PDB file of C-alpha atoms in Angstrom:
ATOM      1  CA  UNK A  24      65.522  31.343   4.356  1.00 72.00           C
ATOM      2  CA  UNK A  25      64.676  29.727   7.634  1.00 76.00           C
ATOM      3  CA  UNK A  26      65.816  26.160   8.251  1.00 77.00           C
ATOM      4  CA  UNK A  27      62.760  24.111   9.252  1.00 86.00           C
ATOM      5  CA  UNK A  28      62.309  21.650  12.126  1.00 89.00           C
ATOM      6  CA  UNK A  29      64.758  23.210  14.589  1.00 86.00           C
ATOM      7  CA  UNK A  30      62.326  22.800  17.447  1.00 85.00           C
ATOM      8  CA  UNK A  31      59.201  21.080  16.171  1.00 88.00           C
ATOM      9  CA  UNK A  32      59.493  17.443  15.142  1.00 90.00           C
ATOM     10  CA  UNK A  33      59.496  16.514  11.487  1.00 89.00           C
ATOM     11  CA  UNK A  34      56.397  14.360  10.884  1.00 88.00           C
ATOM     12  CA  UNK A  35      58.057  11.631   8.810  1.00 87.00           C
ATOM     13  CA  UNK A  36      61.111  11.060  11.026  1.00 86.00           C
ATOM     14  CA  UNK A  37      59.598  12.075  14.358  1.00 86.00           C
ATOM     15  CA  UNK A  38      62.807  13.988  15.121  1.00 89.00           C
ATOM     16  CA  UNK A  39      64.074  17.534  14.882  1.00 90.00           C
ATOM     17  CA  UNK A  40      66.512  17.812  11.972  1.00 90.00           C
ATOM     18  CA  UNK A  41      69.696  18.455  13.932  1.00 92.00           C
ATOM     19  CA  UNK A  42      69.223  15.279  15.947  1.00 93.00           C
ATOM     20  CA  UNK A  43      68.955  13.101  12.854  1.00 92.00           C
ATOM     21  CA  UNK A  44      71.890  15.015  11.379  1.00 93.00           C
ATOM     22  CA  UNK A  45      74.199  14.400  14.333  1.00 96.00           C
ATOM     23  CA  UNK A  46      73.247  10.706  14.465  1.00 95.00           C
ATOM     24  CA  UNK A  47      74.051  10.284  10.767  1.00 94.00           C
ATOM     25  CA  UNK A  48      77.385  11.973  11.434  1.00 96.00           C
ATOM     26  CA  UNK A  49      77.997   9.667  14.407  1.00 96.00           C
ATOM     27  CA  UNK A  50      77.139   6.658  12.224  1.00 95.00           C
ATOM     28  CA  UNK A  51      79.921   7.736   9.847  1.00 95.00           C
ATOM     29  CA  UNK A  52      82.211   8.135  12.859  1.00 96.00           C
ATOM     30  CA  UNK A  53      81.444   4.550  13.891  1.00 94.00           C
ATOM     31  CA  UNK A  54      82.728   3.499  10.471  1.00 94.00           C
ATOM     32  CA  UNK A  55      85.865   5.660  10.818  1.00 96.00           C
ATOM     33  CA  UNK A  56      86.838   4.276  14.219  1.00 95.00           C
ATOM     34  CA  UNK A  57      85.512   0.812  13.276  1.00 93.00           C
ATOM     35  CA  UNK A  58      87.883   0.646  10.315  1.00 93.00           C
ATOM     36  CA  UNK A  59      90.847   1.568  12.515  1.00 95.00           C
ATOM     37  CA  UNK A  60      89.795  -0.936  15.180  1.00 92.00           C
ATOM     38  CA  UNK A  61      89.594  -3.526  12.431  1.00 90.00           C
ATOM     39  CA  UNK A  62      93.135  -2.632  11.314  1.00 91.00           C
ATOM     40  CA  UNK A  63      94.291  -2.975  14.935  1.00 92.00           C
ATOM     41  CA  UNK A  64      92.819  -6.484  15.296  1.00 88.00           C
ATOM     42  CA  UNK A  65      94.248  -7.444  11.923  1.00 87.00           C
ATOM     43  CA  UNK A  66      97.778  -6.269  12.799  1.00 89.00           C
ATOM     44  CA  UNK A  67      97.676  -7.789  16.235  1.00 88.00           C
ATOM     45  CA  UNK A  68      96.550 -11.201  15.016  1.00 83.00           C
ATOM     46  CA  UNK A  69      98.989 -11.388  12.135  1.00 83.00           C
ATOM     47  CA  UNK A  70     102.145  -9.743  13.499  1.00 85.00           C
ATOM     48  CA  UNK A  71     104.344 -12.415  15.144  1.00 85.00           C
ATOM     49  CA  UNK A  72     106.488  -9.718  16.813  1.00 87.00           C
ATOM     50  CA  UNK A  73     103.551  -8.119  18.642  1.00 86.00           C
ATOM     51  CA  UNK A  74     104.559  -9.274  22.142  1.00 83.00           C
ATOM     52  CA  UNK A  75     107.884  -7.425  21.863  1.00 87.00           C
ATOM     53  CA  UNK A  76     106.346  -4.012  21.168  1.00 89.00           C
ATOM     54  CA  UNK A  77     106.029  -2.998  24.818  1.00 82.00           C
ATOM     55  CA  UNK A  78     102.254  -2.607  25.031  1.00 84.00           C
ATOM     56  CA  UNK A  79     102.484  -3.360  28.775  1.00 81.00           C
ATOM     57  CA  UNK A  80     104.722  -0.296  29.216  1.00 83.00           C
ATOM     58  CA  UNK A  81     101.740   2.059  28.748  1.00 91.00           C
ATOM     59  CA  UNK A  82     100.754   4.080  31.795  1.00 93.00           C
ATOM     60  CA  UNK A  83      97.577   2.354  33.061  1.00 93.00           C
ATOM     61  CA  UNK A  84      97.039   4.587  36.157  1.00 94.00           C
ATOM     62  CA  UNK A  85      97.138   7.752  34.012  1.00 95.00           C
ATOM     63  CA  UNK A  86      94.776   6.203  31.451  1.00 95.00           C
ATOM     64  CA  UNK A  87      92.406   5.104  34.246  1.00 96.00           C
ATOM     65  CA  UNK A  88      92.435   8.661  35.571  1.00 97.00           C
ATOM     66  CA  UNK A  89      91.675   9.927  32.068  1.00 96.00           C
ATOM     67  CA  UNK A  90      88.775   7.462  31.786  1.00 97.00           C
ATOM     68  CA  UNK A  91      87.345   8.814  35.031  1.00 97.00           C
ATOM     69  CA  UNK A  92      87.792  12.402  33.849  1.00 98.00           C
ATOM     70  CA  UNK A  93      85.972  11.672  30.585  1.00 97.00           C
ATOM     71  CA  UNK A  94      83.109   9.815  32.303  1.00 97.00           C
ATOM     72  CA  UNK A  95      82.760  12.784  34.675  1.00 98.00           C
ATOM     73  CA  UNK A  96      82.603  15.151  31.702  1.00 98.00           C
ATOM     74  CA  UNK A  97      79.792  13.039  30.243  1.00 97.00           C
ATOM     75  CA  UNK A  98      77.611  13.391  33.350  1.00 97.00           C
ATOM     76  CA  UNK A  99      78.294  17.146  33.585  1.00 98.00           C
ATOM     77  CA  UNK A 100      77.406  17.455  29.873  1.00 98.00           C
ATOM     78  CA  UNK A 101      74.080  15.703  30.298  1.00 97.00           C
ATOM     79  CA  UNK A 102      73.424  17.780  33.432  1.00 97.00           C
ATOM     80  CA  UNK A 103      73.994  20.987  31.471  1.00 98.00           C
ATOM     81  CA  UNK A 104      71.167  19.880  29.138  1.00 97.00           C
ATOM     82  CA  UNK A 105      68.951  18.968  32.125  1.00 97.00           C
ATOM     83  CA  UNK A 106      69.618  22.428  33.612  1.00 97.00           C
ATOM     84  CA  UNK A 107      68.340  24.100  30.438  1.00 97.00           C
ATOM     85  CA  UNK A 108      65.254  21.870  30.486  1.00 95.00           C
ATOM     86  CA  UNK A 109      64.694  23.189  34.029  1.00 96.00           C
ATOM     87  CA  UNK A 110      65.251  26.786  32.856  1.00 96.00           C
ATOM     88  CA  UNK A 111      68.278  27.186  35.099  1.00 97.00           C
ATOM     89  CA  UNK A 112      70.953  28.990  33.047  1.00 97.00           C
ATOM     90  CA  UNK A 113      73.264  29.469  36.041  1.00 97.00           C
ATOM     91  CA  UNK A 114      73.482  25.725  36.555  1.00 97.00           C
ATOM     92  CA  UNK A 115      73.898  25.243  32.815  1.00 98.00           C
ATOM     93  CA  UNK A 116      76.943  27.536  32.924  1.00 98.00           C
ATOM     94  CA  UNK A 117      78.303  25.639  35.920  1.00 98.00           C
ATOM     95  CA  UNK A 118      77.920  22.190  34.344  1.00 98.00           C
ATOM     96  CA  UNK A 119      79.130  23.274  30.908  1.00 98.00           C
ATOM     97  CA  UNK A 120      82.132  24.957  32.576  1.00 98.00           C
ATOM     98  CA  UNK A 121      82.903  21.705  34.416  1.00 98.00           C
ATOM     99  CA  UNK A 122      82.600  19.763  31.139  1.00 98.00           C
ATOM    100  CA  UNK A 123      85.145  22.108  29.557  1.00 98.00           C
ATOM    101  CA  UNK A 124      87.458  21.799  32.577  1.00 98.00           C
ATOM    102  CA  UNK A 125      87.333  17.995  32.358  1.00 98.00           C
ATOM    103  CA  UNK A 126      88.012  18.176  28.610  1.00 98.00           C
ATOM    104  CA  UNK A 127      91.123  20.283  29.188  1.00 98.00           C
ATOM    105  CA  UNK A 128      92.106  17.924  32.026  1.00 98.00           C
ATOM    106  CA  UNK A 129      91.898  15.014  29.598  1.00 98.00           C
ATOM    107  CA  UNK A 130      94.164  16.836  27.124  1.00 98.00           C
ATOM    108  CA  UNK A 131      96.731  17.709  29.810  1.00 98.00           C
ATOM    109  CA  UNK A 132      96.930  14.068  30.963  1.00 97.00           C
ATOM    110  CA  UNK A 133      97.247  12.933  27.347  1.00 97.00           C
ATOM    111  CA  UNK A 134     100.018  15.495  26.837  1.00 97.00           C
ATOM    112  CA  UNK A 135     101.917  14.038  29.826  1.00 97.00           C
ATOM    113  CA  UNK A 136     101.520  10.527  28.371  1.00 96.00           C
ATOM    114  CA  UNK A 137     102.645  11.514  24.871  1.00 96.00           C
ATOM    115  CA  UNK A 138     105.633  13.525  26.183  1.00 96.00           C
ATOM    116  CA  UNK A 139     106.795  10.545  28.204  1.00 95.00           C
ATOM    117  CA  UNK A 140     106.600   8.307  25.105  1.00 94.00           C
ATOM    118  CA  UNK A 141     108.476  10.825  22.935  1.00 95.00           C
ATOM    119  CA  UNK A 142     111.177  11.365  25.557  1.00 95.00           C
ATOM    120  CA  UNK A 143     111.816   7.601  25.537  1.00 92.00           C
ATOM    121  CA  UNK A 144     112.196   7.664  21.780  1.00 92.00           C
ATOM    122  CA  UNK A 145     108.838   5.974  21.171  1.00 93.00           C
ATOM    123  CA  UNK A 146     107.121   7.296  18.048  1.00 94.00           C
ATOM    124  CA  UNK A 147     104.379   6.086  15.684  1.00 93.00           C
ATOM    125  CA  UNK A 148     107.107   4.848  13.351  1.00 93.00           C
ATOM    126  CA  UNK A 149     108.756   2.730  16.079  1.00 92.00           C
ATOM    127  CA  UNK A 150     106.551  -0.346  15.670  1.00 92.00           C
ATOM    128  CA  UNK A 151     103.076  -1.552  14.706  1.00 92.00           C
ATOM    129  CA  UNK A 152     101.626  -1.241  18.191  1.00 94.00           C
ATOM    130  CA  UNK A 153     102.791   2.345  18.690  1.00 95.00           C
ATOM    131  CA  UNK A 154     101.507   3.223  15.211  1.00 95.00           C
ATOM    132  CA  UNK A 155      98.053   1.926  16.189  1.00 95.00           C
ATOM    133  CA  UNK A 156      98.263   3.562  19.632  1.00 96.00           C
ATOM    134  CA  UNK A 157      99.173   7.021  18.327  1.00 97.00           C
ATOM    135  CA  UNK A 158      96.705   6.959  15.425  1.00 97.00           C
ATOM    136  CA  UNK A 159      93.728   5.851  17.530  1.00 97.00           C
ATOM    137  CA  UNK A 160      94.426   8.010  20.602  1.00 97.00           C
ATOM    138  CA  UNK A 161      95.507  10.925  18.369  1.00 97.00           C
ATOM    139  CA  UNK A 162      92.292  10.785  16.352  1.00 98.00           C
ATOM    140  CA  UNK A 163      90.299  10.534  19.569  1.00 98.00           C
ATOM    141  CA  UNK A 164      92.189  13.549  20.953  1.00 98.00           C
ATOM    142  CA  UNK A 165      91.263  15.555  17.835  1.00 98.00           C
ATOM    143  CA  UNK A 166      87.631  14.713  18.598  1.00 98.00           C
ATOM    144  CA  UNK A 167      88.075  15.984  22.158  1.00 98.00           C
ATOM    145  CA  UNK A 168      89.503  19.249  20.785  1.00 98.00           C
ATOM    146  CA  UNK A 169      86.543  19.498  18.372  1.00 98.00           C
ATOM    147  CA  UNK A 170      84.175  19.022  21.315  1.00 98.00           C
ATOM    148  CA  UNK A 171      85.959  21.766  23.268  1.00 98.00           C
ATOM    149  CA  UNK A 172      85.519  24.198  20.360  1.00 98.00           C
ATOM    150  CA  UNK A 173      81.773  23.487  20.077  1.00 98.00           C
ATOM    151  CA  UNK A 174      81.124  23.390  23.840  1.00 98.00           C
ATOM    152  CA  UNK A 175      83.271  26.492  24.314  1.00 98.00           C
ATOM    153  CA  UNK A 176      81.109  28.327  21.784  1.00 98.00           C
ATOM    154  CA  UNK A 177      77.916  27.304  23.567  1.00 98.00           C
ATOM    155  CA  UNK A 178      79.462  28.286  26.913  1.00 98.00           C
ATOM    156  CA  UNK A 179      80.387  31.743  25.615  1.00 97.00           C
ATOM    157  CA  UNK A 180      79.054  33.617  22.560  1.00 97.00           C
ATOM    158  CA  UNK A 181      76.548  30.928  21.485  1.00 97.00           C
ATOM    159  CA  UNK A 182      74.621  31.286  24.745  1.00 97.00           C
ATOM    160  CA  UNK A 183      72.896  34.457  23.526  1.00 97.00           C
ATOM    161  CA  UNK A 184      70.481  32.278  21.549  1.00 96.00           C
ATOM    162  CA  UNK A 185      68.994  31.243  24.900  1.00 97.00           C
ATOM    163  CA  UNK A 186      67.427  34.723  25.188  1.00 96.00           C
ATOM    164  CA  UNK A 187      65.674  34.556  21.815  1.00 96.00           C
ATOM    165  CA  UNK A 188      65.097  30.851  21.056  1.00 94.00           C
ATOM    166  CA  UNK A 189      65.508  28.872  24.289  1.00 96.00           C
ATOM    167  CA  UNK A 190      64.106  25.604  22.945  1.00 95.00           C
ATOM    168  CA  UNK A 191      66.363  25.663  19.891  1.00 95.00           C
ATOM    169  CA  UNK A 192      69.362  26.362  22.121  1.00 97.00           C
ATOM    170  CA  UNK A 193      68.398  23.452  24.399  1.00 97.00           C
ATOM    171  CA  UNK A 194      68.272  21.191  21.334  1.00 96.00           C
ATOM    172  CA  UNK A 195      71.717  22.425  20.321  1.00 97.00           C
ATOM    173  CA  UNK A 196      73.078  21.374  23.701  1.00 98.00           C
ATOM    174  CA  UNK A 197      71.427  17.964  23.355  1.00 97.00           C
ATOM    175  CA  UNK A 198      73.083  17.523  19.943  1.00 97.00           C
ATOM    176  CA  UNK A 199      76.485  18.697  21.251  1.00 98.00           C
ATOM    177  CA  UNK A 200      75.953  16.262  24.128  1.00 98.00           C
ATOM    178  CA  UNK A 201      75.291  13.350  21.759  1.00 98.00           C
ATOM    179  CA  UNK A 202      78.628  14.080  20.084  1.00 98.00           C
ATOM    180  CA  UNK A 203      80.409  14.374  23.416  1.00 98.00           C
ATOM    181  CA  UNK A 204      78.980  11.103  24.744  1.00 98.00           C
ATOM    182  CA  UNK A 205      80.142   9.429  21.543  1.00 98.00           C
ATOM    183  CA  UNK A 206      83.679  10.683  22.238  1.00 98.00           C
ATOM    184  CA  UNK A 207      83.338   9.150  25.719  1.00 97.00           C
ATOM    185  CA  UNK A 208      81.998   5.922  24.171  1.00 96.00           C
ATOM    186  CA  UNK A 209      84.999   5.599  21.844  1.00 97.00           C
ATOM    187  CA  UNK A 210      87.372   6.013  24.788  1.00 97.00           C
ATOM    188  CA  UNK A 211      85.477   3.323  26.723  1.00 96.00           C
ATOM    189  CA  UNK A 212      86.559   0.869  23.992  1.00 95.00           C
ATOM    190  CA  UNK A 213      90.017   2.363  23.355  1.00 96.00           C
ATOM    191  CA  UNK A 214      91.050   2.161  26.996  1.00 95.00           C
ATOM    192  CA  UNK A 215      90.839  -1.638  27.451  1.00 94.00           C
ATOM    193  CA  UNK A 216      91.761  -2.385  23.829  1.00 93.00           C
ATOM    194  CA  UNK A 217      95.037  -0.425  23.926  1.00 94.00           C
ATOM    195  CA  UNK A 218      96.046  -0.370  27.583  1.00 92.00           C
ATOM    196  CA  UNK A 219      94.713  -3.529  29.172  1.00 89.00           C
ATOM    197  CA  UNK A 220      94.101  -6.402  26.752  1.00 82.00           C
TER     198      UNK A 220
ATOM    199  CA  UNK B 248      58.294  18.363  33.803  1.00 57.00           C
ATOM    200  CA  UNK B 249      60.232  18.932  37.000  1.00 69.00           C
ATOM    201  CA  UNK B 250      59.361  15.525  38.498  1.00 76.00           C
ATOM    202  CA  UNK B 251      60.200  13.869  35.225  1.00 82.00           C
ATOM    203  CA  UNK B 252      63.575  15.612  35.211  1.00 85.00           C
ATOM    204  CA  UNK B 253      64.261  14.651  38.820  1.00 87.00           C
ATOM    205  CA  UNK B 254      63.804  11.038  37.798  1.00 90.00           C
ATOM    206  CA  UNK B 255      66.245  11.568  34.894  1.00 91.00           C
ATOM    207  CA  UNK B 256      68.796  13.144  37.230  1.00 95.00           C
ATOM    208  CA  UNK B 257      68.646  10.091  39.498  1.00 95.00           C
ATOM    209  CA  UNK B 258      69.149   7.760  36.525  1.00 95.00           C
ATOM    210  CA  UNK B 259      72.100   9.813  35.261  1.00 96.00           C
ATOM    211  CA  UNK B 260      73.721   9.757  38.691  1.00 97.00           C
ATOM    212  CA  UNK B 261      73.326   5.980  38.950  1.00 97.00           C
ATOM    213  CA  UNK B 262      74.707   5.488  35.436  1.00 97.00           C
ATOM    214  CA  UNK B 263      77.692   7.660  36.370  1.00 97.00           C
ATOM    215  CA  UNK B 264      78.378   5.550  39.473  1.00 97.00           C
ATOM    216  CA  UNK B 265      77.886   2.357  37.432  1.00 97.00           C
ATOM    217  CA  UNK B 266      80.441   3.552  34.876  1.00 97.00           C
ATOM    218  CA  UNK B 267      82.991   4.282  37.613  1.00 97.00           C
ATOM    219  CA  UNK B 268      82.496   0.820  39.160  1.00 97.00           C
ATOM    220  CA  UNK B 269      82.781  -0.890  35.762  1.00 97.00           C
ATOM    221  CA  UNK B 270      85.977   1.076  35.044  1.00 96.00           C
ATOM    222  CA  UNK B 271      87.346  -0.412  38.285  1.00 96.00           C
ATOM    223  CA  UNK B 272      86.275  -3.872  37.082  1.00 95.00           C
ATOM    224  CA  UNK B 273      87.991  -3.358  33.723  1.00 93.00           C
ATOM    225  CA  UNK B 274      91.288  -2.443  35.361  1.00 93.00           C
ATOM    226  CA  UNK B 275      90.926  -5.210  37.995  1.00 93.00           C
ATOM    227  CA  UNK B 276      90.122  -7.853  35.373  1.00 89.00           C
ATOM    228  CA  UNK B 277      93.294  -6.993  33.466  1.00 86.00           C
ATOM    229  CA  UNK B 278      95.355  -8.222  36.449  1.00 87.00           C
ATOM    230  CA  UNK B 279      93.686 -11.652  36.467  1.00 86.00           C
ATOM    231  CA  UNK B 280      95.731 -14.245  34.633  1.00 84.00           C
ATOM    232  CA  UNK B 281      93.605 -16.423  32.372  1.00 83.00           C
ATOM    233  CA  UNK B 282      95.019 -19.622  30.898  1.00 82.00           C
ATOM    234  CA  UNK B 283      93.120 -18.955  27.706  1.00 80.00           C
ATOM    235  CA  UNK B 284      93.971 -15.532  26.259  1.00 78.00           C
ATOM    236  CA  UNK B 285      90.573 -15.178  24.595  1.00 83.00           C
ATOM    237  CA  UNK B 286      88.854 -15.361  28.000  1.00 88.00           C
ATOM    238  CA  UNK B 287      90.593 -12.195  29.206  1.00 87.00           C
ATOM    239  CA  UNK B 288      89.832 -10.425  25.927  1.00 87.00           C
ATOM    240  CA  UNK B 289      86.177 -11.547  26.042  1.00 90.00           C
ATOM    241  CA  UNK B 290      85.810 -10.330  29.636  1.00 92.00           C
ATOM    242  CA  UNK B 291      87.433  -6.971  28.843  1.00 91.00           C
ATOM    243  CA  UNK B 292      85.203  -6.486  25.810  1.00 91.00           C
ATOM    244  CA  UNK B 293      82.083  -7.595  27.718  1.00 94.00           C
ATOM    245  CA  UNK B 294      82.684  -4.904  30.361  1.00 96.00           C
ATOM    246  CA  UNK B 295      83.372  -2.333  27.631  1.00 95.00           C
ATOM    247  CA  UNK B 296      80.098  -3.237  25.891  1.00 94.00           C
ATOM    248  CA  UNK B 297      78.229  -2.972  29.225  1.00 97.00           C
ATOM    249  CA  UNK B 298      79.679   0.519  29.744  1.00 97.00           C
ATOM    250  CA  UNK B 299      78.926   1.430  26.141  1.00 96.00           C
ATOM    251  CA  UNK B 300      75.334   0.316  26.600  1.00 96.00           C
ATOM    252  CA  UNK B 301      74.954   2.457  29.751  1.00 97.00           C
ATOM    253  CA  UNK B 302      76.224   5.549  27.920  1.00 97.00           C
ATOM    254  CA  UNK B 303      74.275   4.984  24.689  1.00 95.00           C
ATOM    255  CA  UNK B 304      71.001   3.978  26.358  1.00 95.00           C
ATOM    256  CA  UNK B 305      70.933   6.692  29.027  1.00 95.00           C
ATOM    257  CA  UNK B 306      73.196   9.648  28.240  1.00 95.00           C
ATOM    258  CA  UNK B 307      72.415   9.392  24.517  1.00 95.00           C
ATOM    259  CA  UNK B 308      68.731   8.596  25.161  1.00 93.00           C
ATOM    260  CA  UNK B 309      68.707   5.536  22.906  1.00 93.00           C
ATOM    261  CA  UNK B 310      66.486   3.643  25.362  1.00 91.00           C
ATOM    262  CA  UNK B 311      63.648   5.975  24.392  1.00 86.00           C
ATOM    263  CA  UNK B 312      64.150   7.049  20.790  1.00 89.00           C
ATOM    264  CA  UNK B 313      62.042   7.129  17.622  1.00 88.00           C
ATOM    265  CA  UNK B 314      61.899   3.944  15.528  1.00 88.00           C
ATOM    266  CA  UNK B 315      63.284   5.830  12.521  1.00 87.00           C
ATOM    267  CA  UNK B 316      66.513   6.303  14.455  1.00 88.00           C
ATOM    268  CA  UNK B 317      66.807   2.621  15.356  1.00 92.00           C
ATOM    269  CA  UNK B 318      66.440   1.649  11.686  1.00 90.00           C
ATOM    270  CA  UNK B 319      69.136   4.122  10.674  1.00 88.00           C
ATOM    271  CA  UNK B 320      71.539   2.984  13.369  1.00 91.00           C
ATOM    272  CA  UNK B 321      70.884  -0.715  12.666  1.00 93.00           C
ATOM    273  CA  UNK B 322      72.706  -0.247   9.346  1.00 91.00           C
ATOM    274  CA  UNK B 323      75.718   1.129  11.224  1.00 90.00           C
ATOM    275  CA  UNK B 324      75.696  -1.779  13.646  1.00 90.00           C
ATOM    276  CA  UNK B 325      75.669  -4.335  10.811  1.00 93.00           C
ATOM    277  CA  UNK B 326      78.615  -2.719   9.045  1.00 90.00           C
ATOM    278  CA  UNK B 327      80.493  -2.258  12.312  1.00 88.00           C
ATOM    279  CA  UNK B 328      80.170  -5.993  12.994  1.00 88.00           C
ATOM    280  CA  UNK B 329      81.436  -6.721   9.484  1.00 89.00           C
ATOM    281  CA  UNK B 330      84.488  -4.524  10.171  1.00 86.00           C
ATOM    282  CA  UNK B 331      84.959  -6.158  13.563  1.00 81.00           C
ATOM    283  CA  UNK B 332      84.927  -9.738  12.281  1.00 83.00           C
ATOM    284  CA  UNK B 333      86.742  -9.181   8.995  1.00 80.00           C
ATOM    285  CA  UNK B 334      90.231  -9.513  10.546  1.00 76.00           C
ATOM    286  CA  UNK B 335      89.167 -12.673  12.369  1.00 73.00           C
ATOM    287  CA  UNK B 336      88.112 -14.238   9.085  1.00 73.00           C
ATOM    288  CA  UNK B 337      91.425 -13.174   7.611  1.00 65.00           C
ATOM    289  CA  UNK B 338      93.372 -14.685  10.484  1.00 61.00           C
ATOM    290  CA  UNK B 339      91.571 -18.000  10.079  1.00 60.00           C
ATOM    291  CA  UNK B 340      92.595 -17.828   6.461  1.00 57.00           C
ATOM    292  CA  UNK B 341      89.045 -17.877   5.166  1.00 52.00           C
ATOM    293  CA  UNK B 342      90.021 -14.902   3.036  1.00 52.00           C
ATOM    294  CA  UNK B 343      93.320 -16.503   1.918  1.00 55.00           C
ATOM    295  CA  UNK B 344      95.901 -14.357   3.667  1.00 53.00           C
ATOM    296  CA  UNK B 345      99.544 -14.608   2.572  1.00 56.00           C
ATOM    297  CA  UNK B 346     101.370 -17.488   4.263  1.00 58.00           C
ATOM    298  CA  UNK B 347     104.735 -15.764   4.522  1.00 59.00           C
ATOM    299  CA  UNK B 348     104.914 -12.831   6.893  1.00 60.00           C
ATOM    300  CA  UNK B 349     108.238 -10.974   7.088  1.00 60.00           C
ATOM    301  CA  UNK B 350     109.655 -10.519  10.609  1.00 61.00           C
ATOM    302  CA  UNK B 351     111.477  -7.387  11.730  1.00 60.00           C
ATOM    303  CA  UNK B 352     114.919  -8.950  11.333  1.00 62.00           C
ATOM    304  CA  UNK B 353     114.246  -9.885   7.741  1.00 59.00           C
ATOM    305  CA  UNK B 354     113.423 -13.554   8.388  1.00 62.00           C
ATOM    306  CA  UNK B 355     110.148 -15.026   7.252  1.00 60.00           C
ATOM    307  CA  UNK B 356     107.473 -16.399   9.570  1.00 56.00           C
ATOM    308  CA  UNK B 357     106.113 -19.433   7.834  1.00 57.00           C
ATOM    309  CA  UNK B 358     102.620 -20.336   8.899  1.00 52.00           C
ATOM    310  CA  UNK B 359     102.464 -23.745   7.222  1.00 49.00           C
ATOM    311  CA  UNK B 360     105.813 -25.253   8.184  1.00 47.00           C
ATOM    312  CA  UNK B 361     104.660 -26.463  11.629  1.00 48.00           C
ATOM    313  CA  UNK B 362     103.241 -29.670  10.111  1.00 47.00           C
ATOM    314  CA  UNK B 363     106.795 -30.914   9.548  1.00 46.00           C
ATOM    315  CA  UNK B 364     107.420 -31.155  13.307  1.00 47.00           C
ATOM    316  CA  UNK B 365     105.082 -34.103  13.706  1.00 45.00           C
ATOM    317  CA  UNK B 366     107.626 -36.370  12.012  1.00 41.00           C
ATOM    318  CA  UNK B 367     109.689 -36.617  15.213  1.00 40.00           C
ATOM    319  CA  UNK B 368     107.048 -38.573  17.153  1.00 43.00           C
ATOM    320  CA  UNK B 369     106.920 -42.375  16.800  1.00 39.00           C
TER     321      UNK B 369
END
């Protein structure tokens, strides 16, 4: 059975199905991260020991670099979609490849940060701040890994759809992009909330 | 189509540069010492929301989306704000939080005992 509205717009929503689907998923993600943010504010406001938890010991330069890497991956992601709209598969491969490189770069930098924390005996169980820090950044990192899996598929084996259904493939990249920009968006709030404020 | 896309590419490039500049602002602002703590937090969050808007409106195409989508996302926004302000209500004790909070060393932080200190002033 063929799934309808992959390319053409559904008359009642005005959208192709996958786009509505990914936005509903992202809405649930807002609730997931929103709940954890809420827990963070709650703990921070009510824990009288908060100032002693060493929040200012986090590595701001590394996190700033990671922010830049993730923002760069967002522009390369959107450019990979633009390239398909312009029928330029070579450029699509280039931009999607760069997006993947940035994603791995983000993970490597995060690995350096985590290793440094662990080597100093700082774990999620150490105190409330580190619990919040590891849960929020860890969950975000899982999302980055999820993005790498999906983008990696579209960079490699999934690309063959371009030859048979180019418009559907372009829509797939737009949907993958919406997810990836959301991952960027979450980091935009995590970075100041955990490292700077 | 091509001209339209060229315009999009320009917008994306400008948004990218804007995000980099605002990231610089975020880091810079964290080094400013504000007398009132909330001012620093408000500034940090304001820059984050500005960056979030740039990403959502341009990269995620929300500045030009179908009305059905806006209605759907409006529900998310409402519940997100509820989540965001719930701890603040709790902290102000509108939701009747417990008065005694245990400290790490086993002592108890007593939120209501401060009123006793006023007795020393004549």
